[in-house]
Every structure is written in structure tokens, then in C-alpha cells.
Amino acid sequence: MFGVEGVRVRGKVFACVGYDSDLLLKLPRDRIDELEAEGTARRVVMRGRPMKEWAFVDAAHAPAWSDLVDEAYAFVDSITPRG
């Protein structure tokens, strides 16, 4: 996923550290909208296209990383089939 190693839930990546040492997270679209509005995160853009459920959180917001990783885990856990 994005060419980096990440933590997974049943094989699905939900968080990793990007090339610029930013935290990369998968969260619901509306939660990313909130984080962008408050200036905590920026939506991932790939090939000129914004990703709906992926955002970067830079190191300036590192104190929030643990809680955001927990949110990302819960989100991906809830949408990933158990099998």
C-alpha cells in the first residue's frame, strides 16, 4: 500500500509512516474532512486525485497520533470482513 510497510487488520493497512515521516491513516471520509478543517491532517492526493479515506498527519500533531491510530484501527476493523 503506497509502497510502504504499515500496520494491518486482517491484511488491510490502516496506518503507516509515509516518506516524509508523516503518519498516513485510513479513516472515514467525514472524519478526514473534520481533521482537514481543523488543520490537523491533509487528504492524500495520488495522481492528482484526492483519496476519500486517506490522510497525512504531520509530526507537528504527533501527540494526537496514538488516538488517531486507534480510530483508524477501529474503522478498518469495522469494514473488513472476518473470515
Tab-separated table of N, CA, C and O in Angstrom, residues 9-71:
chain	number	residue	atom	x	y	z
A	9	VAL	N	-5.038	-4.791	9.774
A	9	VAL	CA	-6.119	-5.536	10.402
A	9	VAL	C	-6.582	-6.538	9.347
A	9	VAL	O	-6.960	-6.126	8.254
A	10	ARG	N	-6.448	-7.818	9.631
A	10	ARG	CA	-6.813	-8.868	8.684
A	10	ARG	C	-6.313	-8.568	7.269
A	10	ARG	O	-7.021	-8.711	6.284
A	11	GLY	N	-5.051	-8.133	7.187
A	11	GLY	CA	-4.404	-7.891	5.900
A	11	GLY	C	-4.625	-6.516	5.304
A	11	GLY	O	-4.015	-6.183	4.291
A	12	LYS	N	-5.468	-5.695	5.895
A	12	LYS	CA	-5.756	-4.356	5.366
A	12	LYS	C	-4.976	-3.303	6.138
A	12	LYS	O	-5.096	-3.200	7.365
A	13	VAL	N	-4.187	-2.500	5.435
A	13	VAL	CA	-3.400	-1.442	6.061
A	13	VAL	C	-4.338	-0.359	6.587
A	13	VAL	O	-5.266	0.057	5.899
A	14	PHE	N	-4.072	0.092	7.824
A	14	PHE	CA	-4.848	1.207	8.377
A	14	PHE	C	-3.964	2.363	8.812
A	14	PHE	O	-4.456	3.481	8.981
A	15	ALA	N	-2.661	2.150	8.954
A	15	ALA	CA	-1.748	3.228	9.338
A	15	ALA	C	-0.319	2.852	8.968
A	15	ALA	O	0.047	1.680	8.984
A	16	CYS	N	0.452	3.874	8.631
A	16	CYS	CA	1.874	3.697	8.367
A	16	CYS	C	2.536	5.065	8.418
A	16	CYS	O	1.868	6.089	8.503
A	17	VAL	N	3.852	5.045	8.387
A	17	VAL	CA	4.601	6.299	8.327
A	17	VAL	C	5.021	6.493	6.879
A	17	VAL	O	5.605	5.605	6.266
A	18	GLY	N	4.682	7.663	6.334
A	18	GLY	CA	4.995	7.972	4.943
A	18	GLY	C	6.439	8.377	4.764
A	18	GLY	O	7.224	8.451	5.723
A	19	TYR	N	6.805	8.664	3.539
A	19	TYR	CA	8.181	9.007	3.193
A	19	TYR	C	8.675	10.263	3.899
A	19	TYR	O	9.850	10.404	4.165
A	20	ASP	N	7.793	11.207	4.170
A	20	ASP	CA	8.191	12.461	4.830
A	20	ASP	C	8.018	12.397	6.344
A	20	ASP	O	7.923	13.423	7.001
A	21	SER	N	7.937	11.197	6.889
A	21	SER	CA	7.741	10.963	8.326
A	21	SER	C	6.394	11.459	8.829
A	21	SER	O	6.227	11.729	10.020
A	22	ASP	N	5.429	11.581	7.935
A	22	ASP	CA	4.064	11.892	8.333
A	22	ASP	C	3.323	10.583	8.577
A	22	ASP	O	3.613	9.564	7.951
A	23	LEU	N	2.362	10.631	9.480
A	23	LEU	CA	1.513	9.473	9.722
A	23	LEU	C	0.462	9.410	8.624
A	23	LEU	O	-0.173	10.419	8.301
A	24	LEU	N	0.290	8.256	8.022
A	24	LEU	CA	-0.709	8.035	6.983
A	24	LEU	C	-1.790	7.144	7.566
A	24	LEU	O	-1.485	6.069	8.106
A	25	LEU	N	-3.049	7.595	7.490
A	25	LEU	CA	-4.162	6.889	8.133
A	25	LEU	C	-5.337	6.690	7.195
A	25	LEU	O	-5.613	7.543	6.353
A	26	LYS	N	-6.056	5.605	7.412
A	26	LYS	CA	-7.335	5.379	6.734
A	26	LYS	C	-8.440	5.620	7.754
A	26	LYS	O	-8.508	4.954	8.790
A	27	LEU	N	-9.289	6.594	7.458
A	27	LEU	CA	-10.391	6.979	8.337
A	27	LEU	C	-11.619	7.265	7.481
A	27	LEU	O	-11.493	7.494	6.273
A	28	PRO	N	-12.797	7.315	8.088
A	28	PRO	CA	-13.985	7.662	7.308
A	28	PRO	C	-13.844	9.053	6.672
A	28	PRO	O	-13.204	9.949	7.236
A	29	ARG	N	-14.442	9.211	5.526
A	29	ARG	CA	-14.353	10.462	4.779
A	29	ARG	C	-14.736	11.675	5.622
A	29	ARG	O	-14.036	12.691	5.607
A	30	ASP	N	-15.831	11.574	6.372
A	30	ASP	CA	-16.264	12.724	7.173
A	30	ASP	C	-15.273	13.057	8.288
A	30	ASP	O	-15.078	14.224	8.632
A	31	ARG	N	-14.607	12.055	8.825
A	31	ARG	CA	-13.594	12.310	9.866
A	31	ARG	C	-12.375	13.007	9.256
A	31	ARG	O	-11.821	13.929	9.860
A	32	ILE	N	-11.990	12.608	8.061
A	32	ILE	CA	-10.883	13.290	7.398
A	32	ILE	C	-11.270	14.733	7.089
A	32	ILE	O	-10.462	15.642	7.255
A	33	ASP	N	-12.506	14.954	6.670
A	33	ASP	CA	-12.986	16.320	6.446
A	33	ASP	C	-12.826	17.163	7.715
A	33	ASP	O	-12.369	18.307	7.653
A	34	GLU	N	-13.194	16.596	8.868
A	34	GLU	CA	-13.057	17.301	10.154
A	34	GLU	C	-11.598	17.623	10.455
A	34	GLU	O	-11.267	18.746	10.847
A	35	LEU	N	-10.733	16.624	10.302
A	35	LEU	CA	-9.314	16.819	10.595
A	35	LEU	C	-8.688	17.852	9.663
A	35	LEU	O	-7.858	18.653	10.092
A	36	GLU	N	-9.108	17.859	8.402
A	36	GLU	CA	-8.621	18.881	7.468
A	36	GLU	C	-9.088	20.271	7.882
A	36	GLU	O	-8.310	21.220	7.879
A	37	ALA	N	-10.354	20.375	8.253
A	37	ALA	CA	-10.926	21.669	8.635
A	37	ALA	C	-10.222	22.261	9.853
A	37	ALA	O	-10.032	23.476	9.936
A	38	GLU	N	-9.811	21.410	10.786
A	38	GLU	CA	-9.132	21.919	11.984
A	38	GLU	C	-7.619	22.065	11.784
A	38	GLU	O	-6.913	22.514	12.676
A	39	GLY	N	-7.134	21.669	10.622
A	39	GLY	CA	-5.717	21.829	10.315
A	39	GLY	C	-4.819	20.729	10.839
A	39	GLY	O	-3.594	20.859	10.834
A	40	THR	N	-5.408	19.622	11.264
A	40	THR	CA	-4.634	18.510	11.809
A	40	THR	C	-4.110	17.580	10.727
A	40	THR	O	-3.052	16.982	10.879
A	41	ALA	N	-4.850	17.457	9.626
A	41	ALA	CA	-4.495	16.499	8.573
A	41	ALA	C	-4.683	17.128	7.198
A	41	ALA	O	-5.336	18.162	7.055
A	42	ARG	N	-4.100	16.440	6.210
A	42	ARG	CA	-4.341	16.814	4.821
A	42	ARG	C	-4.635	15.532	4.044
A	42	ARG	O	-3.987	14.499	4.255
A	43	ARG	N	-5.605	15.619	3.192
A	43	ARG	CA	-6.024	14.458	2.411
A	43	ARG	C	-4.904	14.018	1.471
A	43	ARG	O	-4.201	14.848	0.902
A	44	VAL	N	-4.746	12.724	1.317
A	44	VAL	CA	-3.765	12.166	0.391
A	44	VAL	C	-4.267	12.405	-1.038
A	44	VAL	O	-5.440	12.174	-1.337
A	45	VAL	N	-3.367	12.865	-1.894
A	45	VAL	CA	-3.678	13.063	-3.310
A	45	VAL	C	-2.725	12.179	-4.106
A	45	VAL	O	-1.509	12.278	-3.949
A	46	MET	N	-3.288	11.313	-4.923
A	46	MET	CA	-2.477	10.422	-5.763
A	46	MET	C	-2.849	10.653	-7.216
A	46	MET	O	-4.032	10.592	-7.570
A	47	ARG	N	-1.828	10.947	-8.002
A	47	ARG	CA	-2.025	11.205	-9.438
A	47	ARG	C	-3.067	12.295	-9.663
A	47	ARG	O	-3.918	12.182	-10.542
A	48	GLY	N	-3.021	13.325	-8.813
A	48	GLY	CA	-3.924	14.460	-8.938
A	48	GLY	C	-5.325	14.233	-8.414
A	48	GLY	O	-6.180	15.103	-8.520
A	49	ARG	N	-5.553	13.084	-7.805
A	49	ARG	CA	-6.899	12.738	-7.338
A	49	ARG	C	-6.910	12.557	-5.825
A	49	ARG	O	-6.171	11.715	-5.295
A	50	PRO	N	-7.760	13.317	-5.107
A	50	PRO	CA	-7.837	13.154	-3.646
A	50	PRO	C	-8.393	11.773	-3.275
A	50	PRO	O	-9.363	11.306	-3.871
A	51	MET	N	-7.770	11.146	-2.310
A	51	MET	CA	-8.230	9.861	-1.808
A	51	MET	C	-9.311	10.121	-0.765
A	51	MET	O	-9.117	10.946	0.130
A	52	LYS	N	-10.415	9.436	-0.853
A	52	LYS	CA	-11.555	9.689	0.027
A	52	LYS	C	-11.275	9.373	1.494
A	52	LYS	O	-11.743	10.085	2.376
A	53	GLU	N	-10.551	8.301	1.743
A	53	GLU	CA	-10.415	7.805	3.114
A	53	GLU	C	-8.981	7.766	3.628
A	53	GLU	O	-8.701	7.073	4.594
A	54	TRP	N	-8.077	8.518	3.013
A	54	TRP	CA	-6.683	8.511	3.451
A	54	TRP	C	-6.214	9.926	3.715
A	54	TRP	O	-6.516	10.840	2.944
A	55	ALA	N	-5.465	10.099	4.809
A	55	ALA	CA	-4.942	11.420	5.160
A	55	ALA	C	-3.557	11.299	5.778
A	55	ALA	O	-3.208	10.283	6.367
A	56	PHE	N	-2.781	12.376	5.620
A	56	PHE	CA	-1.495	12.531	6.281
A	56	PHE	C	-1.686	13.413	7.511
A	56	PHE	O	-2.388	14.422	7.448
A	57	VAL	N	-1.022	13.051	8.598
A	57	VAL	CA	-0.960	13.884	9.800
A	57	VAL	C	0.520	14.114	10.063
A	57	VAL	O	1.269	13.167	10.303
A	58	ASP	N	0.943	15.382	10.006
A	58	ASP	CA	2.383	15.632	10.118
A	58	ASP	C	2.861	15.550	11.565
A	58	ASP	O	2.073	15.487	12.507
A	59	ALA	N	4.177	15.564	11.717
A	59	ALA	CA	4.807	15.366	13.028
A	59	ALA	C	4.457	16.459	14.027
A	59	ALA	O	4.533	16.240	15.231
A	60	ALA	N	4.038	17.626	13.562
A	60	ALA	CA	3.624	18.691	14.482
A	60	ALA	C	2.424	18.270	15.325
A	60	ALA	O	2.193	18.807	16.405
A	61	HIS	N	1.677	17.290	14.827
A	61	HIS	CA	0.494	16.789	15.540
A	61	HIS	C	0.743	15.406	16.140
A	61	HIS	O	-0.198	14.665	16.421
A	62	ALA	N	2.007	15.067	16.358
A	62	ALA	CA	2.373	13.752	16.894
A	62	ALA	C	1.670	13.400	18.203
A	62	ALA	O	1.345	12.227	18.415
A	63	PRO	N	1.386	14.360	19.103
A	63	PRO	CA	0.670	13.980	20.323
A	63	PRO	C	-0.703	13.342	20.054
A	63	PRO	O	-1.195	12.573	20.877
A	64	ALA	N	-1.295	13.628	18.902
A	64	ALA	CA	-2.609	13.061	18.568
A	64	ALA	C	-2.498	11.724	17.831
A	64	ALA	O	-3.510	11.045	17.625
A	65	TRP	N	-1.285	11.342	17.427
A	65	TRP	CA	-1.132	10.150	16.605
A	65	TRP	C	-1.712	8.892	17.234
A	65	TRP	O	-2.380	8.116	16.566
A	66	SER	N	-1.454	8.658	18.492
A	66	SER	CA	-1.916	7.423	19.134
A	66	SER	C	-3.438	7.291	19.052
A	66	SER	O	-3.965	6.236	18.683
A	67	ASP	N	-4.143	8.361	19.387
A	67	ASP	CA	-5.610	8.319	19.326
A	67	ASP	C	-6.098	8.142	17.888
A	67	ASP	O	-7.062	7.416	17.639
A	68	LEU	N	-5.431	8.793	16.939
A	68	LEU	CA	-5.835	8.666	15.538
A	68	LEU	C	-5.569	7.262	14.995
A	68	LEU	O	-6.375	6.732	14.228
A	69	VAL	N	-4.471	6.656	15.410
A	69	VAL	CA	-4.203	5.268	15.008
A	69	VAL	C	-5.282	4.347	15.578
A	69	VAL	O	-5.761	3.447	14.885
A	70	ASP	N	-5.688	4.580	16.821
A	70	ASP	CA	-6.776	3.789	17.402
A	70	ASP	C	-8.064	3.951	16.597
A	70	ASP	O	-8.784	2.975	16.351
A	71	GLU	N	-8.366	5.183	16.182
A	71	GLU	CA	-9.549	5.436	15.349
A	71	GLU	C	-9.448	4.695	14.018
A	71	GLU	O	-10.427	4.112	13.547
